[in-house]
PDB file of C-alpha atoms in Angstrom:
ATOM      1  CA  GLY A 163       0.000   0.000   0.000  1.00  0.00           C
ATOM      2  CA  ASP A 164       0.894   3.649  -0.111  1.00  0.00           C
ATOM      3  CA  SER A 165       3.313   4.810   2.564  1.00  0.00           C
ATOM      4  CA  VAL A 166       5.756   7.491   3.620  1.00  0.00           C
ATOM      5  CA  THR A 167       9.122   6.748   5.204  1.00  0.00           C
ATOM      6  CA  GLN A 168      11.155   9.410   6.900  1.00  0.00           C
ATOM      7  CA  MET A 169      14.371   9.263   8.855  1.00  0.00           C
ATOM      8  CA  GLU A 170      14.205   8.368  12.496  1.00  0.00           C
ATOM      9  CA  GLY A 171      14.920  10.998  15.062  1.00  0.00           C
ATOM     10  CA  PRO A 172      15.698  12.695  17.209  1.00  0.00           C
ATOM     11  CA  VAL A 173      18.064  14.892  15.273  1.00  0.00           C
ATOM     12  CA  THR A 174      20.197  17.225  17.366  1.00  0.00           C
ATOM     13  CA  LEU A 175      22.016  20.089  15.674  1.00  0.00           C
ATOM     14  CA  SER A 176      23.892  23.158  16.749  1.00  0.00           C
ATOM     15  CA  GLU A 177      22.494  26.528  15.763  1.00  0.00           C
ATOM     16  CA  GLU A 178      23.423  27.541  12.183  1.00  0.00           C
ATOM     17  CA  ALA A 179      24.087  23.928  11.157  1.00  0.00           C
ATOM     18  CA  PHE A 180      22.741  22.474   7.904  1.00  0.00           C
ATOM     19  CA  LEU A 181      19.621  20.337   8.169  1.00  0.00           C
ATOM     20  CA  THR A 182      18.493  17.435   6.009  1.00  0.00           C
ATOM     21  CA  ILE A 183      15.548  15.196   6.864  1.00  0.00           C
ATOM     22  CA  ASN A 184      15.082  12.394   4.374  1.00  0.00           C
ATOM     23  CA  CYS A 185      11.659  11.349   3.130  1.00  0.00           C
ATOM     24  CA  THR A 186      10.654   8.772   0.537  1.00  0.00           C
ATOM     25  CA  TYR A 187       7.203   7.653  -0.503  1.00  0.00           C
ATOM     26  CA  THR A 188       5.539   4.695  -2.128  1.00  0.00           C
ATOM     27  CA  ALA A 189       2.527   5.622  -4.188  1.00  0.00           C
ATOM     28  CA  THR A 190       1.035   5.264  -7.611  1.00  0.00           C
ATOM     29  CA  GLY A 191       0.138   8.143  -9.844  1.00  0.00           C
ATOM     30  CA  TYR A 192       1.103  11.718  -9.133  1.00  0.00           C
ATOM     31  CA  PRO A 193       0.633  12.525  -5.487  1.00  0.00           C
ATOM     32  CA  SER A 194       1.021  15.901  -3.844  1.00  0.00           C
ATOM     33  CA  LEU A 195       3.805  16.027  -1.250  1.00  0.00           C
ATOM     34  CA  PHE A 196       3.971  18.027   1.948  1.00  0.00           C
ATOM     35  CA  TRP A 197       6.070  18.842   4.974  1.00  0.00           C
ATOM     36  CA  TYR A 198       4.187  19.711   8.150  1.00  0.00           C
ATOM     37  CA  VAL A 199       5.685  20.963  11.419  1.00  0.00           C
ATOM     38  CA  GLN A 200       4.362  20.474  14.936  1.00  0.00           C
ATOM     39  CA  TYR A 201       5.513  22.691  17.777  1.00  0.00           C
ATOM     40  CA  PRO A 202       5.047  21.478  21.372  1.00  0.00           C
ATOM     41  CA  GLY A 203       1.420  21.496  22.480  1.00  0.00           C
ATOM     42  CA  GLU A 204       0.116  22.483  19.076  1.00  0.00           C
ATOM     43  CA  GLY A 205      -1.437  20.897  16.037  1.00  0.00           C
ATOM     44  CA  LEU A 206       0.395  20.513  12.758  1.00  0.00           C
ATOM     45  CA  GLN A 207       1.066  23.416  10.409  1.00  0.00           C
ATOM     46  CA  LEU A 208       1.846  23.187   6.732  1.00  0.00           C
ATOM     47  CA  LEU A 209       5.470  24.137   6.141  1.00  0.00           C
ATOM     48  CA  LEU A 210       5.702  23.630   2.380  1.00  0.00           C
ATOM     49  CA  LYS A 211       4.263  21.581  -0.454  1.00  0.00           C
ATOM     50  CA  ALA A 212       4.864  20.464  -4.018  1.00  0.00           C
ATOM     51  CA  THR A 213       2.218  19.174  -6.368  1.00  0.00           C
ATOM     52  CA  LYS A 214       4.166  17.860  -9.351  1.00  0.00           C
ATOM     53  CA  ALA A 215       7.534  16.416 -10.268  1.00  0.00           C
ATOM     54  CA  ASP A 216      10.531  18.778 -10.039  1.00  0.00           C
ATOM     55  CA  ASP A 217       8.503  21.346  -8.094  1.00  0.00           C
ATOM     56  CA  LYS A 218      10.405  22.954  -5.231  1.00  0.00           C
ATOM     57  CA  GLY A 219       8.456  23.960  -2.157  1.00  0.00           C
ATOM     58  CA  SER A 220       9.993  26.597   0.111  1.00  0.00           C
ATOM     59  CA  ASN A 221       9.063  28.506   3.246  1.00  0.00           C
ATOM     60  CA  LYS A 222      10.939  30.129   6.151  1.00  0.00           C
ATOM     61  CA  GLY A 223      14.289  29.034   4.714  1.00  0.00           C
ATOM     62  CA  PHE A 224      13.195  25.398   4.355  1.00  0.00           C
ATOM     63  CA  GLU A 225      13.183  23.744   0.931  1.00  0.00           C
ATOM     64  CA  ALA A 226      12.187  20.409  -0.546  1.00  0.00           C
ATOM     65  CA  THR A 227      12.163  19.211  -4.162  1.00  0.00           C
ATOM     66  CA  TYR A 228       9.697  16.653  -5.525  1.00  0.00           C
ATOM     67  CA  ARG A 229      11.896  13.963  -7.104  1.00  0.00           C
ATOM     68  CA  LYS A 230       9.695  11.479  -8.905  1.00  0.00           C
ATOM     69  CA  GLU A 231      12.601   9.414 -10.204  1.00  0.00           C
ATOM     70  CA  THR A 232      13.770   8.687  -6.644  1.00  0.00           C
ATOM     71  CA  THR A 233      10.292   9.064  -5.037  1.00  0.00           C
ATOM     72  CA  SER A 234      11.816  11.453  -2.513  1.00  0.00           C
ATOM     73  CA  PHE A 235      10.993  14.791  -0.928  1.00  0.00           C
ATOM     74  CA  HIS A 236      13.893  15.578   1.408  1.00  0.00           C
ATOM     75  CA  LEU A 237      13.638  18.633   3.648  1.00  0.00           C
ATOM     76  CA  GLU A 238      16.631  20.973   3.869  1.00  0.00           C
ATOM     77  CA  LYS A 239      17.572  24.191   5.590  1.00  0.00           C
ATOM     78  CA  GLY A 240      20.906  25.902   5.306  1.00  0.00           C
ATOM     79  CA  SER A 241      21.115  27.346   8.815  1.00  0.00           C
ATOM     80  CA  VAL A 242      18.824  26.159  11.597  1.00  0.00           C
ATOM     81  CA  GLN A 243      17.770  28.236  14.570  1.00  0.00           C
ATOM     82  CA  VAL A 244      16.697  27.263  18.073  1.00  0.00           C
ATOM     83  CA  SER A 245      13.156  28.270  17.108  1.00  0.00           C
ATOM     84  CA  ASP A 246      13.138  25.500  14.466  1.00  0.00           C
ATOM     85  CA  SER A 247      13.039  22.872  17.218  1.00  0.00           C
ATOM     86  CA  ALA A 248       9.881  20.879  16.530  1.00  0.00           C
ATOM     87  CA  VAL A 249       8.647  17.621  15.024  1.00  0.00           C
ATOM     88  CA  TYR A 250       8.617  17.486  11.216  1.00  0.00           C
ATOM     89  CA  PHE A 251       6.255  15.260   9.263  1.00  0.00           C
ATOM     90  CA  CYS A 252       6.550  14.290   5.637  1.00  0.00           C
ATOM     91  CA  ALA A 253       3.207  13.536   4.006  1.00  0.00           C
ATOM     92  CA  TYR A 254       1.575  12.768   0.704  1.00  0.00           C
ATOM     93  CA  SER A 255      -1.900  12.791  -0.757  1.00  0.00           C
ATOM     94  CA  GLY A 256      -3.004  10.794  -3.762  1.00  0.00           C
ATOM     95  CA  GLY A 257      -6.432  12.288  -3.982  1.00  0.00           C
ATOM     96  CA  TYR A 258      -9.423  13.658  -2.133  1.00  0.00           C
ATOM     97  CA  GLN A 259      -8.673  14.737   1.396  1.00  0.00           C
ATOM     98  CA  LYS A 260      -6.811  11.695   2.690  1.00  0.00           C
ATOM     99  CA  VAL A 261      -3.249  12.502   3.698  1.00  0.00           C
ATOM    100  CA  THR A 262      -0.731   9.850   4.690  1.00  0.00           C
ATOM    101  CA  PHE A 263       1.913  10.989   7.159  1.00  0.00           C
ATOM    102  CA  GLY A 264       5.337   9.683   8.038  1.00  0.00           C
ATOM    103  CA  THR A 265       6.118   8.933  11.657  1.00  0.00           C
ATOM    104  CA  GLY A 266       7.741  12.305  12.269  1.00  0.00           C
ATOM    105  CA  THR A 267      11.294  13.426  12.972  1.00  0.00           C
ATOM    106  CA  LYS A 268      12.017  15.376  16.106  1.00  0.00           C
ATOM    107  CA  LEU A 269      14.546  18.163  15.630  1.00  0.00           C
ATOM    108  CA  GLN A 270      16.336  19.765  18.542  1.00  0.00           C
ATOM    109  CA  VAL A 271      18.554  22.760  17.893  1.00  0.00           C
ATOM    110  CA  ILE A 272      20.947  23.754  20.647  1.00  0.00           C
ATOM    111  CA  PRO A 273      22.515  27.211  20.992  1.00  0.00           C
TER     112      PRO A 273
ATOM    113  CA  LYS B 139     -10.537  34.226  10.801  1.00  0.00           C
ATOM    114  CA  ALA B 140     -10.805  31.736  13.647  1.00  0.00           C
ATOM    115  CA  GLY B 141      -8.795  28.542  13.343  1.00  0.00           C
ATOM    116  CA  VAL B 142      -9.925  24.968  13.807  1.00  0.00           C
ATOM    117  CA  THR B 143     -11.381  24.535  17.280  1.00  0.00           C
ATOM    118  CA  GLN B 144     -11.408  21.226  19.096  1.00  0.00           C
ATOM    119  CA  THR B 145     -13.139  20.542  22.377  1.00  0.00           C
ATOM    120  CA  PRO B 146     -12.452  19.435  24.967  1.00  0.00           C
ATOM    121  CA  ARG B 147      -8.684  19.903  25.177  1.00  0.00           C
ATOM    122  CA  TYR B 148      -8.212  17.041  27.657  1.00  0.00           C
ATOM    123  CA  LEU B 149     -10.323  14.026  28.561  1.00  0.00           C
ATOM    124  CA  ILE B 150      -9.855  11.248  31.058  1.00  0.00           C
ATOM    125  CA  LYS B 151     -12.049   8.174  30.714  1.00  0.00           C
ATOM    126  CA  THR B 152     -12.038   4.612  31.963  1.00  0.00           C
ATOM    127  CA  ARG B 153     -12.090   1.423  29.938  1.00  0.00           C
ATOM    128  CA  GLY B 154     -15.484   0.522  28.561  1.00  0.00           C
ATOM    129  CA  GLN B 155     -16.804   4.068  28.508  1.00  0.00           C
ATOM    130  CA  GLN B 156     -17.552   6.006  25.375  1.00  0.00           C
ATOM    131  CA  VAL B 157     -16.393   9.477  24.390  1.00  0.00           C
ATOM    132  CA  THR B 158     -17.418  12.184  21.920  1.00  0.00           C
ATOM    133  CA  LEU B 159     -14.973  14.742  20.582  1.00  0.00           C
ATOM    134  CA  SER B 160     -15.966  17.892  18.769  1.00  0.00           C
ATOM    135  CA  CYS B 161     -14.376  19.869  15.944  1.00  0.00           C
ATOM    136  CA  SER B 162     -15.379  23.217  14.445  1.00  0.00           C
ATOM    137  CA  PRO B 163     -13.629  23.843  11.117  1.00  0.00           C
ATOM    138  CA  ILE B 164     -12.498  27.141   9.701  1.00  0.00           C
ATOM    139  CA  SER B 165     -15.417  29.086   8.300  1.00  0.00           C
ATOM    140  CA  GLY B 166     -15.982  28.098   4.676  1.00  0.00           C
ATOM    141  CA  HIS B 167     -14.133  24.784   4.938  1.00  0.00           C
ATOM    142  CA  ARG B 168     -16.383  21.886   4.063  1.00  0.00           C
ATOM    143  CA  SER B 169     -14.001  18.986   4.531  1.00  0.00           C
ATOM    144  CA  VAL B 170     -13.135  17.708   8.000  1.00  0.00           C
ATOM    145  CA  SER B 171     -10.642  14.919   8.680  1.00  0.00           C
ATOM    146  CA  TRP B 172      -9.723  13.152  11.884  1.00  0.00           C
ATOM    147  CA  TYR B 173      -6.357  11.681  12.849  1.00  0.00           C
ATOM    148  CA  GLN B 174      -5.093   9.708  15.802  1.00  0.00           C
ATOM    149  CA  GLN B 175      -1.579  10.591  16.954  1.00  0.00           C
ATOM    150  CA  THR B 176       0.432   8.294  19.216  1.00  0.00           C
ATOM    151  CA  PRO B 177       4.170   8.212  19.953  1.00  0.00           C
ATOM    152  CA  GLY B 178       4.565   4.763  18.430  1.00  0.00           C
ATOM    153  CA  GLN B 179       2.343   4.998  15.356  1.00  0.00           C
ATOM    154  CA  GLY B 180       2.567   8.664  14.436  1.00  0.00           C
ATOM    155  CA  LEU B 181      -0.509  10.081  12.712  1.00  0.00           C
ATOM    156  CA  GLN B 182      -3.086   7.580  11.568  1.00  0.00           C
ATOM    157  CA  PHE B 183      -5.980   8.650   9.347  1.00  0.00           C
ATOM    158  CA  LEU B 184      -9.384   7.897  10.846  1.00  0.00           C
ATOM    159  CA  PHE B 185     -11.925   9.343   8.402  1.00  0.00           C
ATOM    160  CA  GLU B 186     -12.875  12.360   6.337  1.00  0.00           C
ATOM    161  CA  TYR B 187     -16.251  14.026   5.905  1.00  0.00           C
ATOM    162  CA  PHE B 188     -17.579  16.346   3.286  1.00  0.00           C
ATOM    163  CA  SER B 189     -21.137  17.656   3.130  1.00  0.00           C
ATOM    164  CA  GLU B 190     -22.222  15.325   5.935  1.00  0.00           C
ATOM    165  CA  THR B 191     -20.930  12.260   4.030  1.00  0.00           C
ATOM    166  CA  GLN B 192     -17.971  10.115   4.903  1.00  0.00           C
ATOM    167  CA  ARG B 193     -15.717  10.063   1.834  1.00  0.00           C
ATOM    168  CA  ASN B 194     -12.675   8.234   3.181  1.00  0.00           C
ATOM    169  CA  LYS B 195     -12.066   5.863   6.033  1.00  0.00           C
ATOM    170  CA  GLY B 196      -8.870   4.542   7.601  1.00  0.00           C
ATOM    171  CA  ASN B 197      -8.190   1.130   9.101  1.00  0.00           C
ATOM    172  CA  PHE B 198      -9.799   1.511  12.492  1.00  0.00           C
ATOM    173  CA  PRO B 199     -12.397  -0.739  14.135  1.00  0.00           C
ATOM    174  CA  GLY B 200     -16.068   0.096  14.051  1.00  0.00           C
ATOM    175  CA  ARG B 201     -15.842   1.474  17.592  1.00  0.00           C
ATOM    176  CA  PHE B 202     -14.572   4.643  15.956  1.00  0.00           C
ATOM    177  CA  SER B 203     -17.270   6.613  14.209  1.00  0.00           C
ATOM    178  CA  GLY B 204     -17.937  10.133  13.182  1.00  0.00           C
ATOM    179  CA  ARG B 205     -20.424  12.477  11.674  1.00  0.00           C
ATOM    180  CA  GLN B 206     -20.636  15.906  10.171  1.00  0.00           C
ATOM    181  CA  PHE B 207     -23.428  18.405  10.542  1.00  0.00           C
ATOM    182  CA  SER B 208     -24.881  20.776   7.983  1.00  0.00           C
ATOM    183  CA  ASN B 209     -22.723  23.628   9.334  1.00  0.00           C
ATOM    184  CA  SER B 210     -19.596  21.462   8.701  1.00  0.00           C
ATOM    185  CA  ARG B 211     -18.931  20.927  12.402  1.00  0.00           C
ATOM    186  CA  SER B 212     -17.891  17.370  13.090  1.00  0.00           C
ATOM    187  CA  GLU B 213     -17.893  14.934  15.967  1.00  0.00           C
ATOM    188  CA  MET B 214     -16.123  11.663  16.437  1.00  0.00           C
ATOM    189  CA  ASN B 215     -17.196   9.001  18.859  1.00  0.00           C
ATOM    190  CA  VAL B 216     -15.274   6.131  20.359  1.00  0.00           C
ATOM    191  CA  SER B 217     -17.303   3.454  22.083  1.00  0.00           C
ATOM    192  CA  THR B 218     -16.129   0.787  24.521  1.00  0.00           C
ATOM    193  CA  LEU B 219     -12.843   2.521  25.167  1.00  0.00           C
ATOM    194  CA  GLU B 220      -9.648   0.496  25.422  1.00  0.00           C
ATOM    195  CA  LEU B 221      -6.325   1.462  26.980  1.00  0.00           C
ATOM    196  CA  GLY B 222      -4.795   1.591  23.509  1.00  0.00           C
ATOM    197  CA  ASP B 223      -7.177   4.379  22.509  1.00  0.00           C
ATOM    198  CA  SER B 224      -5.161   6.817  24.619  1.00  0.00           C
ATOM    199  CA  ALA B 225      -3.870   9.329  22.085  1.00  0.00           C
ATOM    200  CA  LEU B 226      -4.009  12.854  20.778  1.00  0.00           C
ATOM    201  CA  TYR B 227      -6.940  13.153  18.381  1.00  0.00           C
ATOM    202  CA  LEU B 228      -6.444  15.811  15.756  1.00  0.00           C
ATOM    203  CA  CYS B 229      -9.055  17.358  13.539  1.00  0.00           C
ATOM    204  CA  ALA B 230      -8.167  19.096  10.298  1.00  0.00           C
ATOM    205  CA  SER B 231     -10.235  21.115   7.905  1.00  0.00           C
ATOM    206  CA  SER B 232      -9.683  22.132   4.321  1.00  0.00           C
ATOM    207  CA  LEU B 233     -11.362  23.617   1.313  1.00  0.00           C
ATOM    208  CA  ALA B 234     -13.080  20.726  -0.382  1.00  0.00           C
ATOM    209  CA  GLY B 235     -11.705  19.494  -3.649  1.00  0.00           C
ATOM    210  CA  ASP B 236     -10.409  16.469  -5.408  1.00  0.00           C
ATOM    211  CA  ARG B 237      -6.856  17.172  -4.297  1.00  0.00           C
ATOM    212  CA  VAL B 238      -5.592  18.295  -0.927  1.00  0.00           C
ATOM    213  CA  GLU B 239      -4.025  21.718  -1.002  1.00  0.00           C
ATOM    214  CA  LYS B 240      -3.562  22.362   2.677  1.00  0.00           C
ATOM    215  CA  LEU B 241      -4.875  20.912   5.902  1.00  0.00           C
ATOM    216  CA  PHE B 242      -5.507  23.232   8.841  1.00  0.00           C
ATOM    217  CA  PHE B 243      -5.167  21.424  12.149  1.00  0.00           C
ATOM    218  CA  GLY B 244      -6.674  22.086  15.529  1.00  0.00           C
ATOM    219  CA  SER B 245      -4.612  21.707  18.707  1.00  0.00           C
ATOM    220  CA  GLY B 246      -6.187  18.342  19.392  1.00  0.00           C
ATOM    221  CA  THR B 247      -7.974  16.532  22.184  1.00  0.00           C
ATOM    222  CA  GLN B 248      -5.704  14.535  24.472  1.00  0.00           C
ATOM    223  CA  LEU B 249      -7.605  11.406  25.515  1.00  0.00           C
ATOM    224  CA  SER B 250      -6.355   9.290  28.393  1.00  0.00           C
ATOM    225  CA  VAL B 251      -8.019   5.950  29.041  1.00  0.00           C
ATOM    226  CA  LEU B 252      -7.419   4.489  32.497  1.00  0.00           C
TER     227      LEU B 252
END
């Protein structure tokens, strides 16, 4: 069945370090891909999205490129801040309003 | 514009009881989805409603049910609670369409089953 696999956490980085969180998906057709972020005690918020192959989603310094050939949507940021500490979820949707999420990757950024 | 509102924020129940959770979507959003979030399983899709009809359903037992009202507000019900039902239940709303553009999540209802 359709699924999303993302790297296990937690990931601990020093402030201003480079961040990569890997995400791959298994799906048929042309799904839309997303990264959501969850801060402590809150619901999820959309961070960025891409709806077709080679699209690059970007927001708040985060980027991810929809790679159909490798079925990947890795999240990157050039310089993380303490305020980026949160749980990051990769997700995809093949249609209608059903979204399949990865298990989440906890990021901790230390000063 | 008000966000997605879920009530109550916390619930404590005992095994065998039933519980009803409520979700008010963003004004104008006609699709409401429910997710169960646990540390071990992450987010699991429960079901999605649009115009009072269930369009999608996840792999949960029949003890989990939901409904949507004409004003798009939604409720989910869990009957005969089990310890394993302890989780954060998240509601999300979106503009209805064939493809998801963006889900807007509430802060969730934290259910503890003792």
